mmCIF file of C-alpha atoms in Angstrom:
data_model
loop_
_atom_site.group_PDB
_atom_site.id
_atom_site.type_symbol
_atom_site.label_atom_id
_atom_site.label_comp_id
_atom_site.label_asym_id
_atom_site.label_seq_id
_atom_site.Cartn_x
_atom_site.Cartn_y
_atom_site.Cartn_z
ATOM 1 C CA PRO A 1 83.463 102.274 100.918
ATOM 2 C CA LEU A 2 86.151 101.187 103.345
ATOM 3 C CA ALA A 3 84.559 97.744 103.840
ATOM 4 C CA ALA A 4 85.081 96.999 100.134
ATOM 5 C CA ARG A 5 88.815 97.728 100.469
ATOM 6 C CA MET A 6 89.094 95.700 103.694
ATOM 7 C CA PRO A 7 86.816 92.649 103.175
ATOM 8 C CA PHE A 8 88.407 90.678 106.038
ATOM 9 C CA LEU A 9 87.297 93.392 108.490
ATOM 10 C CA PRO A 10 83.910 94.614 107.298
ATOM 11 C CA HIS A 11 83.088 96.342 110.554
ATOM 12 C CA VAL A 12 85.559 99.231 110.499
ATOM 13 C CA VAL A 13 83.260 102.220 110.370
ATOM 14 C CA MET A 14 85.381 105.352 110.584
ATOM 15 C CA LEU A 15 89.028 106.323 110.680
ATOM 16 C CA ARG A 16 90.267 109.712 111.699
ATOM 17 C CA ARG A 17 93.421 111.403 112.789
ATOM 18 C CA SER A 18 93.608 113.945 115.567
ATOM 19 C CA GLY A 19 97.203 114.890 114.844
ATOM 20 C CA PRO A 20 99.325 114.766 111.716
ATOM 21 C CA TRP A 21 101.454 111.790 112.806
ATOM 22 C CA CYS A 22 101.489 108.929 115.258
ATOM 23 C CA GLY A 23 104.555 107.337 116.823
ATOM 24 C CA ARG A 24 108.113 108.474 117.117
ATOM 25 C CA SER A 25 108.925 107.405 113.560
ATOM 26 C CA GLY A 26 105.823 109.193 112.305
ATOM 27 C CA PHE A 27 103.191 107.560 110.125
ATOM 28 C CA ASP A 28 99.823 108.444 108.773
ATOM 29 C CA ILE A 29 96.850 106.647 110.349
ATOM 30 C CA ALA A 30 95.742 105.580 106.864
ATOM 31 C CA SER A 31 98.752 103.262 106.620
ATOM 32 C CA VAL A 32 97.793 101.635 109.907
ATOM 33 C CA ALA A 33 94.144 101.311 108.972
ATOM 34 C CA LYS A 34 94.631 100.031 105.442
ATOM 35 C CA GLY A 35 97.770 97.982 105.847
ATOM 36 C CA SER A 36 98.830 97.212 109.368
ATOM 37 C CA LEU A 37 95.467 96.456 110.962
ATOM 38 C CA GLU A 38 94.530 94.379 107.919
ATOM 39 C CA LYS A 39 97.820 92.479 108.120
ATOM 40 C CA ALA A 40 97.442 91.863 111.857
ATOM 41 C CA MET A 41 93.858 90.604 111.509
ATOM 42 C CA ASN A 42 94.700 88.399 108.514
ATOM 43 C CA GLN A 43 97.609 86.871 110.403
ATOM 44 C CA HIS A 44 95.157 85.518 112.984
ATOM 45 C CA LYS A 45 92.335 84.602 110.606
ATOM 46 C CA GLY A 46 91.482 80.923 110.951
ATOM 47 C CA SER A 47 93.487 80.528 114.181
ATOM 48 C CA PHE A 48 91.683 78.933 117.097
ATOM 49 C CA GLY A 49 89.209 81.439 118.504
ATOM 50 C CA MET A 50 90.562 84.337 116.470
ATOM 51 C CA ASN A 51 87.657 84.488 114.017
ATOM 52 C CA LEU A 52 85.592 85.912 116.888
ATOM 53 C CA ILE A 53 88.194 88.631 117.380
ATOM 54 C CA ALA A 54 88.258 89.352 113.632
ATOM 55 C CA SER A 55 84.522 90.022 113.856
ATOM 56 C CA ALA A 56 84.993 92.744 116.498
ATOM 57 C CA ARG A 57 83.580 95.982 115.157
ATOM 58 C CA VAL A 58 86.333 98.556 115.392
ATOM 59 C CA ALA A 59 84.342 101.778 115.168
ATOM 60 C CA GLU A 60 87.184 104.262 115.042
ATOM 61 C CA VAL A 61 90.969 104.460 115.002
ATOM 62 C CA VAL A 62 92.447 107.756 116.189
ATOM 63 C CA SER A 63 96.100 108.766 116.313
ATOM 64 C CA ASP A 64 98.161 111.462 117.910
ATOM 65 C CA ARG A 65 101.914 111.864 118.272
ATOM 66 C CA GLU A 66 102.292 109.107 120.859
ATOM 67 C CA ALA A 67 99.383 106.670 120.685
ATOM 68 C CA LEU A 68 96.819 104.873 118.609
ATOM 69 C CA ARG A 69 93.303 104.508 120.001
ATOM 70 C CA PHE A 70 91.038 101.743 118.711
ATOM 71 C CA SER A 71 87.399 102.045 119.811
ATOM 72 C CA PHE A 72 84.753 99.340 119.777
ATOM 73 C CA ALA A 73 81.639 98.211 121.643
ATOM 74 C CA VAL A 74 81.438 95.043 123.764
ATOM 75 C CA GLU A 75 79.232 92.658 121.796
ATOM 76 C CA PRO A 76 77.745 89.344 122.999
ATOM 77 C CA HIS A 77 80.170 87.179 121.007
ATOM 78 C CA LEU A 78 83.101 88.838 122.850
ATOM 79 C CA ALA A 79 81.552 88.442 126.314
ATOM 80 C CA ASN A 80 81.944 85.848 129.050
ATOM 81 C CA GLY A 81 79.186 84.304 131.182
ATOM 82 C CA LEU A 82 79.050 87.439 133.334
ATOM 83 C CA GLU A 83 78.174 89.504 130.250
ATOM 84 C CA GLN A 84 81.501 91.327 130.334
ATOM 85 C CA LEU A 85 84.326 91.458 127.789
ATOM 86 C CA HIS A 86 86.100 88.107 128.084
ATOM 87 C CA GLY A 87 89.683 88.230 129.377
ATOM 88 C CA GLY A 88 90.847 86.297 126.341
ATOM 89 C CA ALA A 89 89.205 88.860 124.076
ATOM 90 C CA TYR A 90 91.117 91.642 125.847
ATOM 91 C CA ALA A 91 94.367 89.730 125.306
ATOM 92 C CA ALA A 92 93.701 88.835 121.664
ATOM 93 C CA LEU A 93 92.642 92.381 120.786
ATOM 94 C CA ALA A 94 95.698 93.807 122.564
ATOM 95 C CA ASP A 95 97.889 91.459 120.514
ATOM 96 C CA VAL A 96 96.260 92.553 117.246
ATOM 97 C CA PHE A 97 96.259 96.278 118.083
ATOM 98 C CA THR A 98 99.876 96.426 119.324
ATOM 99 C CA THR A 99 101.001 94.402 116.293
ATOM 100 C CA ALA A 100 99.162 96.795 113.973
ATOM 101 C CA HIS A 101 100.850 99.715 115.728
ATOM 102 C CA LEU A 102 104.321 98.161 115.245
ATOM 103 C CA TRP A 103 103.677 97.420 111.573
ATOM 104 C CA GLY A 104 102.503 100.982 111.157
ATOM 105 C CA VAL A 105 105.823 102.228 112.513
ATOM 106 C CA ARG A 106 108.003 99.737 110.606
ATOM 107 C CA PRO A 107 106.095 97.751 107.982
ATOM 108 C CA ASP A 108 109.313 96.232 106.624
ATOM 109 C CA VAL A 109 109.981 93.868 109.552
ATOM 110 C CA SER A 110 108.474 90.689 110.970
ATOM 111 C CA HIS A 111 108.169 90.092 114.695
ATOM 112 C CA VAL A 112 106.858 87.507 117.156
ATOM 113 C CA SER A 113 105.736 87.748 120.761
ATOM 114 C CA MET A 114 108.358 87.232 123.445
ATOM 115 C CA ASP A 115 106.353 88.361 126.445
ATOM 116 C CA PHE A 116 102.766 89.408 127.005
ATOM 117 C CA SER A 117 101.559 90.699 130.352
ATOM 118 C CA ILE A 118 98.094 91.922 131.264
ATOM 119 C CA GLN A 119 96.513 93.119 134.507
ATOM 120 C CA TYR A 120 92.721 93.029 134.745
ATOM 121 C CA TYR A 121 91.013 95.597 136.982
ATOM 122 C CA ARG A 122 87.313 95.467 136.091
ATOM 123 C CA GLY A 123 85.041 94.009 133.455
ATOM 124 C CA ALA A 124 83.655 95.994 130.536
ATOM 125 C CA PRO A 125 79.903 95.281 130.428
ATOM 126 C CA LEU A 126 77.929 94.414 127.304
ATOM 127 C CA ASN A 127 77.430 97.388 124.985
ATOM 128 C CA ALA A 128 80.104 99.444 126.775
ATOM 129 C CA ARG A 129 82.161 101.654 124.484
ATOM 130 C CA VAL A 130 85.812 100.684 124.960
ATOM 131 C CA ILE A 131 89.025 102.321 123.762
ATOM 132 C CA CYS A 132 92.271 100.386 123.489
ATOM 133 C CA GLU A 133 95.194 102.802 123.592
ATOM 134 C CA THR A 134 98.531 101.476 122.311
ATOM 135 C CA ARG A 135 101.980 103.023 122.611
ATOM 136 C CA VAL A 136 105.351 101.952 121.267
ATOM 137 C CA ALA A 137 107.905 102.497 124.040
ATOM 138 C CA LYS A 138 110.908 101.378 121.968
ATOM 139 C CA PHE A 139 111.370 99.723 118.602
ATOM 140 C CA GLY A 140 114.952 98.533 118.326
ATOM 141 C CA GLY A 141 116.717 96.299 115.849
ATOM 142 C CA ARG A 142 116.033 93.130 117.852
ATOM 143 C CA VAL A 143 113.226 93.894 120.310
ATOM 144 C CA ALA A 144 110.103 96.086 120.320
ATOM 145 C CA PHE A 145 108.291 97.140 123.510
ATOM 146 C CA THR A 146 104.647 98.204 123.503
ATOM 147 C CA HIS A 147 102.129 99.157 126.167
ATOM 148 C CA PHE A 148 98.349 99.080 125.997
ATOM 149 C CA LYS A 149 95.334 99.896 128.114
ATOM 150 C CA PHE A 150 91.611 99.411 127.672
ATOM 151 C CA LEU A 151 89.517 102.341 128.891
ATOM 152 C CA ASP A 152 85.839 103.100 129.285
ATOM 153 C CA ALA A 153 85.130 105.606 126.494
ATOM 154 C CA ASP A 154 82.691 107.537 128.686
ATOM 155 C CA THR A 155 84.455 107.634 132.083
ATOM 156 C CA SER A 156 88.110 106.857 131.211
ATOM 157 C CA ALA A 157 88.092 104.136 133.887
ATOM 158 C CA ILE A 158 90.769 101.544 133.136
ATOM 159 C CA PHE A 159 89.483 98.012 132.487
ATOM 160 C CA CYS A 160 92.946 96.479 132.030
ATOM 161 C CA GLU A 161 96.447 97.350 130.931
ATOM 162 C CA GLY A 162 99.636 95.588 130.025
ATOM 163 C CA SER A 163 102.707 95.253 127.877
ATOM 164 C CA HIS A 164 103.632 93.286 124.769
ATOM 165 C CA THR A 165 107.282 92.644 123.944
ATOM 166 C CA LYS A 166 108.121 91.323 120.509
ATOM 167 C CA ALA A 167 111.316 89.923 118.975
ATOM 168 C CA VAL A 168 112.173 91.586 115.666
ATOM 169 C CA LEU A 169 112.953 88.782 113.221
ATOM 170 C CA SER A 170 113.755 90.157 109.812
ATOM 171 C CA LYS A 171 113.063 92.674 107.141
ATOM 172 C CA GLY A 172 110.341 91.867 104.643
#
């Protein structure tokens, strides 16, 4: 089973691809699921507060030519006192998902955050099914630009959206 191959993230249930490739450079969703998402989650493992994010149950990862879509349900450990997805959880998940997307496009480079911007519109209630859609706008030799948005899986209402700019450091 997938959980045996990805012990750090035992809650990934299903991976599927709606199109043959994702991203302008083209990559198979399996490389994102097995390598990039694992690498992004492991990078944050043990960091302050990130173990809660690592326990998020990503139910499905879907790709098409332009975007990756990570779906999950809002669980109590990710919620704030209002029983909605915590703003910090949105931000941490966006960081992990956009990083996984970049590593899926170019696994040979390292990068660090330069700028992270998020606009919150509404809270995702407990048990809501949420989709985080990530897109790589440009991946240059020195800077990578990504965009993300969190949507209600049932209504497509936008919970929040933002951008994540990363400095490209090196190969390997």
